XYZ file of C-alpha atoms in Angstrom:
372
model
C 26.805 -8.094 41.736
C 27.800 -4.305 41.607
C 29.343 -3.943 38.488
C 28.594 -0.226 38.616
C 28.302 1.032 42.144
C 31.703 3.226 42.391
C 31.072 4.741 38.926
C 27.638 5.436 40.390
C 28.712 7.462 43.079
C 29.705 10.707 40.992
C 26.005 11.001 40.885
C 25.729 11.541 44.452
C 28.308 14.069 45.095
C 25.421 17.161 45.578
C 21.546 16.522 46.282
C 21.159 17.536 42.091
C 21.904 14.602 39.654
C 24.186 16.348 37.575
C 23.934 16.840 33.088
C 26.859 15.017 32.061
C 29.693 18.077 31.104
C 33.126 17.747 29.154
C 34.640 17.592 32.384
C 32.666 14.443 33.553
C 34.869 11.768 32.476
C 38.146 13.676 34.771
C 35.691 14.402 37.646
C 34.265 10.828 37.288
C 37.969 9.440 37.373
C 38.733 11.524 40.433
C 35.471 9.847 42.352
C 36.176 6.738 41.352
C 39.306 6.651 43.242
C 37.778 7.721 46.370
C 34.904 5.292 45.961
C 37.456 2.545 45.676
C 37.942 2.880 48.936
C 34.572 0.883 49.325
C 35.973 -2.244 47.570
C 37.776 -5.164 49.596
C 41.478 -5.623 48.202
C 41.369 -8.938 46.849
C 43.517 -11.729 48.218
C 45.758 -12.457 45.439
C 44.504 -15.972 43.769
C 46.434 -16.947 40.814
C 44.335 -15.763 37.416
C 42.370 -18.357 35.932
C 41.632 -18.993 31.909
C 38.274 -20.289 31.929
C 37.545 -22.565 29.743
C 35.245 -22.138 26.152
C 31.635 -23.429 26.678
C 30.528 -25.552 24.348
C 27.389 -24.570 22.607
C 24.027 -25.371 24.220
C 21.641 -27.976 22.918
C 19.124 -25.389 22.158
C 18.206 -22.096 22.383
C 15.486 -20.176 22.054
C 12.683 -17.375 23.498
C 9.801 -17.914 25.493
C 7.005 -15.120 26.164
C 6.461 -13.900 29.293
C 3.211 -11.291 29.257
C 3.606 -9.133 31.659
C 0.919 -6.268 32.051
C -0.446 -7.449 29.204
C 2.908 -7.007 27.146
C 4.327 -9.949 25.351
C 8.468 -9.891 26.417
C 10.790 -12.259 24.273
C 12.418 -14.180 26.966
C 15.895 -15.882 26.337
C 17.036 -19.074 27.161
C 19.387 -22.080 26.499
C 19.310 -25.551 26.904
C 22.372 -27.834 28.275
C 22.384 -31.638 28.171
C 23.534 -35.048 27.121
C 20.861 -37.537 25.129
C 22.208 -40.646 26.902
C 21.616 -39.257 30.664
C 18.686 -41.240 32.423
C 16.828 -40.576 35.309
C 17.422 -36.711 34.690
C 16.986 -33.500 37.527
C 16.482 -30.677 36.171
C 18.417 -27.650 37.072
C 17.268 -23.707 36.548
C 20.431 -21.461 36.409
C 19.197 -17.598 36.854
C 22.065 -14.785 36.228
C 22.826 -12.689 39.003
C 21.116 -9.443 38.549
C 23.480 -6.190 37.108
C 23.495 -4.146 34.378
C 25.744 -6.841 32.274
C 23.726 -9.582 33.582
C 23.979 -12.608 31.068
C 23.602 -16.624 30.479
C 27.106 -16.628 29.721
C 27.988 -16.333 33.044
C 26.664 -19.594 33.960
C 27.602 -22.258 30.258
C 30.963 -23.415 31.552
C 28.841 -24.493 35.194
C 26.107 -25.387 33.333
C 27.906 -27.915 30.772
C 30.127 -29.465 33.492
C 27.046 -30.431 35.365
C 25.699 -31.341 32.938
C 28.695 -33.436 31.638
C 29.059 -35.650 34.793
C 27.917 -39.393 35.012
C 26.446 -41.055 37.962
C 22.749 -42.374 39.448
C 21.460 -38.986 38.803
C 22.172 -37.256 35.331
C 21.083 -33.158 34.640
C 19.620 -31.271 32.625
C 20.351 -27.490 32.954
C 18.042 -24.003 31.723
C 20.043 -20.926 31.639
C 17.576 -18.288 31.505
C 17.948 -14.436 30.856
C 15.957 -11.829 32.995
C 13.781 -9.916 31.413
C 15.368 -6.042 30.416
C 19.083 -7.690 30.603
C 21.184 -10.112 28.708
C 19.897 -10.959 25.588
C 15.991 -11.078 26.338
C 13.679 -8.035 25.314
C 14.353 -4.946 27.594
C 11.241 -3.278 27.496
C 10.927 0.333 29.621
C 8.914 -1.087 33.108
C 8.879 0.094 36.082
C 11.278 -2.812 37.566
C 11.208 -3.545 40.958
C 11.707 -6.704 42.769
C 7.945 -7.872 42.711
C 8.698 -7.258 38.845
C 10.900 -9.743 39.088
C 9.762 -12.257 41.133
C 6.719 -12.267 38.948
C 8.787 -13.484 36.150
C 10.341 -16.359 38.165
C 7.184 -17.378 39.293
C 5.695 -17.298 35.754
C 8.522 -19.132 33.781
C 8.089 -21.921 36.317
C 4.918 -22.212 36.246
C 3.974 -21.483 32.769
C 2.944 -24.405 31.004
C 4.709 -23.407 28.325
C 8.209 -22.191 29.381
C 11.538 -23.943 28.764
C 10.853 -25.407 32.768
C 7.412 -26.293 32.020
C 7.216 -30.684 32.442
C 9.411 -30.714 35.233
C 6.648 -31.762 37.852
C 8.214 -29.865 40.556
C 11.550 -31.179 40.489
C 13.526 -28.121 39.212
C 16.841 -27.144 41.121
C 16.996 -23.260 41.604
C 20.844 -22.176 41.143
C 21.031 -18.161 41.274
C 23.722 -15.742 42.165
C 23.378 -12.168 43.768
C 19.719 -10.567 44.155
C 18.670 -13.033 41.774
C 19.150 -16.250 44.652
C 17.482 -13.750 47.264
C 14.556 -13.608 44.760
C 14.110 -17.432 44.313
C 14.408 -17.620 47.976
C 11.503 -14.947 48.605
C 9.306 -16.446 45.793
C 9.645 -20.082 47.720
C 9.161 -19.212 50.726
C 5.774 -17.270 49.960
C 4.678 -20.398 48.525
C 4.766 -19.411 45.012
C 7.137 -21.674 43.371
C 7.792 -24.966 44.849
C 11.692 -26.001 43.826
C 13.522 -29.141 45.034
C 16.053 -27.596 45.743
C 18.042 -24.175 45.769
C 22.222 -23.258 45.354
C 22.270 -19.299 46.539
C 25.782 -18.364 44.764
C 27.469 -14.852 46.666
C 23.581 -14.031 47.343
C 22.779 -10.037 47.869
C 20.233 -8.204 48.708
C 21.262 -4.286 48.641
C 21.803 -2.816 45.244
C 25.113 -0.712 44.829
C 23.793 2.543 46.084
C 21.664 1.384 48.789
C 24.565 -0.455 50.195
C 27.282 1.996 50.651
C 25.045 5.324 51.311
C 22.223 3.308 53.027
C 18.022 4.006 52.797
C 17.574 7.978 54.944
C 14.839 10.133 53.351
C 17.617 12.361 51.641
C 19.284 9.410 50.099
C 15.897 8.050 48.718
C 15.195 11.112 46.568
C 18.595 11.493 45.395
C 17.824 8.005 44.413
C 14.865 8.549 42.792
C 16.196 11.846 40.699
C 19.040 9.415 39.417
C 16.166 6.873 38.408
C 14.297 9.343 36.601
C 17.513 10.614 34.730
C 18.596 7.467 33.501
C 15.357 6.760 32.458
C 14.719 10.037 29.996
C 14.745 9.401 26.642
C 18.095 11.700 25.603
C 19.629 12.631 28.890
C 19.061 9.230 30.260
C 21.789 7.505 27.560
C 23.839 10.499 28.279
C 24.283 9.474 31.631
C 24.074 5.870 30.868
C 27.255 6.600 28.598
C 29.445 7.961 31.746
C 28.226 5.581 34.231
C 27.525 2.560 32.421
C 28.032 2.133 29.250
C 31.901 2.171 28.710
C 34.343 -0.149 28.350
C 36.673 1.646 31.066
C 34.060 2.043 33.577
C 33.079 -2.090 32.885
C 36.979 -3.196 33.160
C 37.384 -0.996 36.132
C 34.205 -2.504 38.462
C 34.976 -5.858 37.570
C 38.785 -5.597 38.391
C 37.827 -3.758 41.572
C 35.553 -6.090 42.961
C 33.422 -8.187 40.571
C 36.111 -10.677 39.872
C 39.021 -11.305 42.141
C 41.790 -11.569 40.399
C 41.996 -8.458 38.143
C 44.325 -10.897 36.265
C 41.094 -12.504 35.044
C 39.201 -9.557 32.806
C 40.089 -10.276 29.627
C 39.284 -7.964 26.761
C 36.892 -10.504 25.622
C 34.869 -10.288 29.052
C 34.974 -6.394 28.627
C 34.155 -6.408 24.862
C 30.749 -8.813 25.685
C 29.115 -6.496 28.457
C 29.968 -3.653 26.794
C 27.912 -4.500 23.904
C 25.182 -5.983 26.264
C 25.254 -2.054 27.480
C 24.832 -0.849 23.998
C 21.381 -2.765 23.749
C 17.876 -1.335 23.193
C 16.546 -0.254 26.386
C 19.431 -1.283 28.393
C 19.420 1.559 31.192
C 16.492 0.689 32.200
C 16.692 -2.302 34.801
C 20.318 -0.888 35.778
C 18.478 2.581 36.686
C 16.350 0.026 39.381
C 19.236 -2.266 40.334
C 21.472 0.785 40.837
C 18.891 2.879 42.886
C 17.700 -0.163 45.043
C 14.657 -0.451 43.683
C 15.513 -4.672 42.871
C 16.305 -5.132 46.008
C 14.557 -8.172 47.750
C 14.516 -7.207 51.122
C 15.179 -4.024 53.388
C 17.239 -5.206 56.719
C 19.543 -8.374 57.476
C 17.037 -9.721 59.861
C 14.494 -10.122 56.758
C 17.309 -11.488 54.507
C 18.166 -14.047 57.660
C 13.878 -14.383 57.813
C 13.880 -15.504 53.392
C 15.999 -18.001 54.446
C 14.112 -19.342 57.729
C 10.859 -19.970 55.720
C 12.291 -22.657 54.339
C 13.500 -24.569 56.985
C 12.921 -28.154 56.352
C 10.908 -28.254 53.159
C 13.715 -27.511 50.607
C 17.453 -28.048 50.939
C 19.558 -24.798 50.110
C 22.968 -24.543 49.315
C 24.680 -21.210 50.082
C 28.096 -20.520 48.515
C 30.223 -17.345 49.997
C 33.032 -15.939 48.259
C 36.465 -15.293 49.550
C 36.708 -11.866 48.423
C 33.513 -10.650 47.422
C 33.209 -6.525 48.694
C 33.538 -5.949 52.256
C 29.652 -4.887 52.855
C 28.236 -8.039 50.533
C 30.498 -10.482 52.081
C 29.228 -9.662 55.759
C 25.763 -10.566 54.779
C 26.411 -13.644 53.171
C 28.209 -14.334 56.348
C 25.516 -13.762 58.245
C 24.055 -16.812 56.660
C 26.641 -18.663 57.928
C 24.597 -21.473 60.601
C 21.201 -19.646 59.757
C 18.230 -21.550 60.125
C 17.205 -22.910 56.262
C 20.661 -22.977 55.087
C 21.009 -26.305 54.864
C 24.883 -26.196 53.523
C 27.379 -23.181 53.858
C 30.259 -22.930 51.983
C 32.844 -20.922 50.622
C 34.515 -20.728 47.258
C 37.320 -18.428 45.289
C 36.161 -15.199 43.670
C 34.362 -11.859 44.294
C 30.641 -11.366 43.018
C 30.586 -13.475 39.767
C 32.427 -16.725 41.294
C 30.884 -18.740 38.561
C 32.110 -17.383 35.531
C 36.144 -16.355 37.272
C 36.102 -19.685 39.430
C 33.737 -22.067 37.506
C 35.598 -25.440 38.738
C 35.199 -24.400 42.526
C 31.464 -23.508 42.029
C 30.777 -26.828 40.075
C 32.495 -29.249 42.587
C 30.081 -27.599 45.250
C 26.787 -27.154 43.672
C 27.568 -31.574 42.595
C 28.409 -32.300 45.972
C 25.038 -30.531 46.609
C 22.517 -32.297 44.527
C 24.381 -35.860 45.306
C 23.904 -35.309 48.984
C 20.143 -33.816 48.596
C 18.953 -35.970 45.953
C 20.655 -39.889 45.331
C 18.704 -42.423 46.547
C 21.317 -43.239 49.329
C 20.661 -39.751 51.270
């Protein structure tokens, strides 16, 4: 998901990351535009009300300790007391700077909802520094990350813990790529795994690529989002507005622009306004989250799993132009065990829940009844 990659290009338009002037939010208008020209233009779909959640059965935080820091972890619970015979599922948020469970309760309580030899039981689970979980100021990366994944499955203790083995992985963006990493090194052992409009190149990274020049530009708009005053400053103008937020998710986070409500812009704006909220975006952003380098070890995640755990990969119709060639490229790759495609952009689950939920069911009945 690149909620803020076009906003994020003002910062790149001279080597020097920039102090936020009165004349930022014209010049930042102006670049927009021309960054735009990096988004697909969506196939018109016909805009979709999704429909209210109910509340989960629980909710709650779990500690993660993580360089010897306790981190309130959050997490809710989705299931029905009369299902038998239950499989349990572990729904991870695709990684942005409005990351957030919500994305995943409509999915979550359909599954959840449906009756037949198998029933589920599904964990929506925040990443640490986003969505409503403590955002303490690490330096994130994506070993950062896949240590928490690793940890909150294995954890005695964690909202997965009792599972013996059997937990589903379902994860969108860099966060799939993660799950898919962390398997296939061995260090988590799922059933099973859905990869939802899985990326692996953060915004930046992905339209001005990896050279030497770009990597300290990079770094110099790390270390300015991360400064104490300065850092908000520029967190304000290219985060942290409800403008900028309506604008990347009608360009190309959703597909339908139709579909961002004011309610949708309203939540992840105040998921922006958070405690230490700039600082996984200021790793996302810069690439530092990013799972991989090239394709070929994106296409290699994938391979390692070849025949020991079934993997679903779901493609989007209209998802950006550079993100939908590489989930392409997983089209007939070796440990993808099903490819399809569904409606939406980056964030198919929350815009186009129904789609994603008829293919992640199909999924689990074909990998797991006792007829396969």
């Amino acid at each position: 998901m690149r909620p803020t990659a076009a906003a994020a290009t003002a910062a790149f338009a001279s080597p020097v990351v920039a102090v936020p002037s009165r004349a930022a939010p014209l010049a930042a208008r102006r670049r927009l535009r021309r960054a735009r020209r990096f988004a697909v233009r969506s196939v018109a779909s016909p805009p979709t009300v999704p429909k209210p959640a109910a509340p989960p059965s629980k909710t709650g935080k779990w500690q993660w300790t993580f360089e010897d820091k306790p981190i309130n972890i959050y997490y809710e619970e989705h299931e029905h007391e009369t299902a038998e015979n239950v499989k349990n599922i572990l729904m991870i948020p695709t990684i942005s700077d409005v990351s957030t469970v919500e994305e995943w309760r409509v999915v979550a309580k359909d599954i959840v909802a449906r009756k037949g030899e198998l029933g589920y039981r599904a964990t929506i689970v925040d990443w640490p520094g986003l969505g409503y979980s403590d955002r303490p100021s690490l330096n994130y990366n994506a070993d950062v990350m896949e240590n928490f994944l690793v940890q909150l499955i294995n954890s005695p203790n964690s909202p997965v813990a009792n599972t013996d083995g059997e937990v589903v992985i379902v994860g969108g963006g860099h966060a799939a790529t993660i799950a898919v990493r962390a398997a296939g090194k061995g260090l988590i052992r799922p059933s099973g795994i859905a990869a939802v409009a899985p990326t692996w190149a953060g915004p930046l990274p992905i339209v001005f690529g990896r050279g030497s020049d770009m990597e300290t530009r990079y770094g110099l708009l790390r270390g300015t989002l991360r400064a104490p005053a300065i850092g908000w400053m520029m967190y304000n103008v290219l985060v942290s507005n409800e403008k900028s937020i309506q604008s990347q998710y009608k360009s190309h986070v959703y597909a339908n622009p139709e579909n961002v409500t004011p309610n949708i812009v309203e939540s992840r704006y105040e998921l922006t306004r958070r405690k230490g909220a700039r600082f996984v975006p200021a790793a996302f952003l810069t690439g530092l989250l990013d799972p991989v380098q090239t394709r070929e070890e994106f296409l290699q995640l994938f391979a390692k799993l070849d025949g020991d755990v079934p993997v679903l990969v779901a493609s989007t119709v209209n998802a950006p132009k550079r993100s939908k060639a590489e989930m392409e490229a997983l089209r007939g790759a070796k440990g993808v065990t099903k490819f399809v495609e569904v409606p939406g952009a980056l964030l198919p689950q929350e815009e186009f829940p129904s789609p994603v939920v008829e293919e992640l069911y199909s999924f689990l009945k074909e990998s797991f009844s006792s007829g396969r």
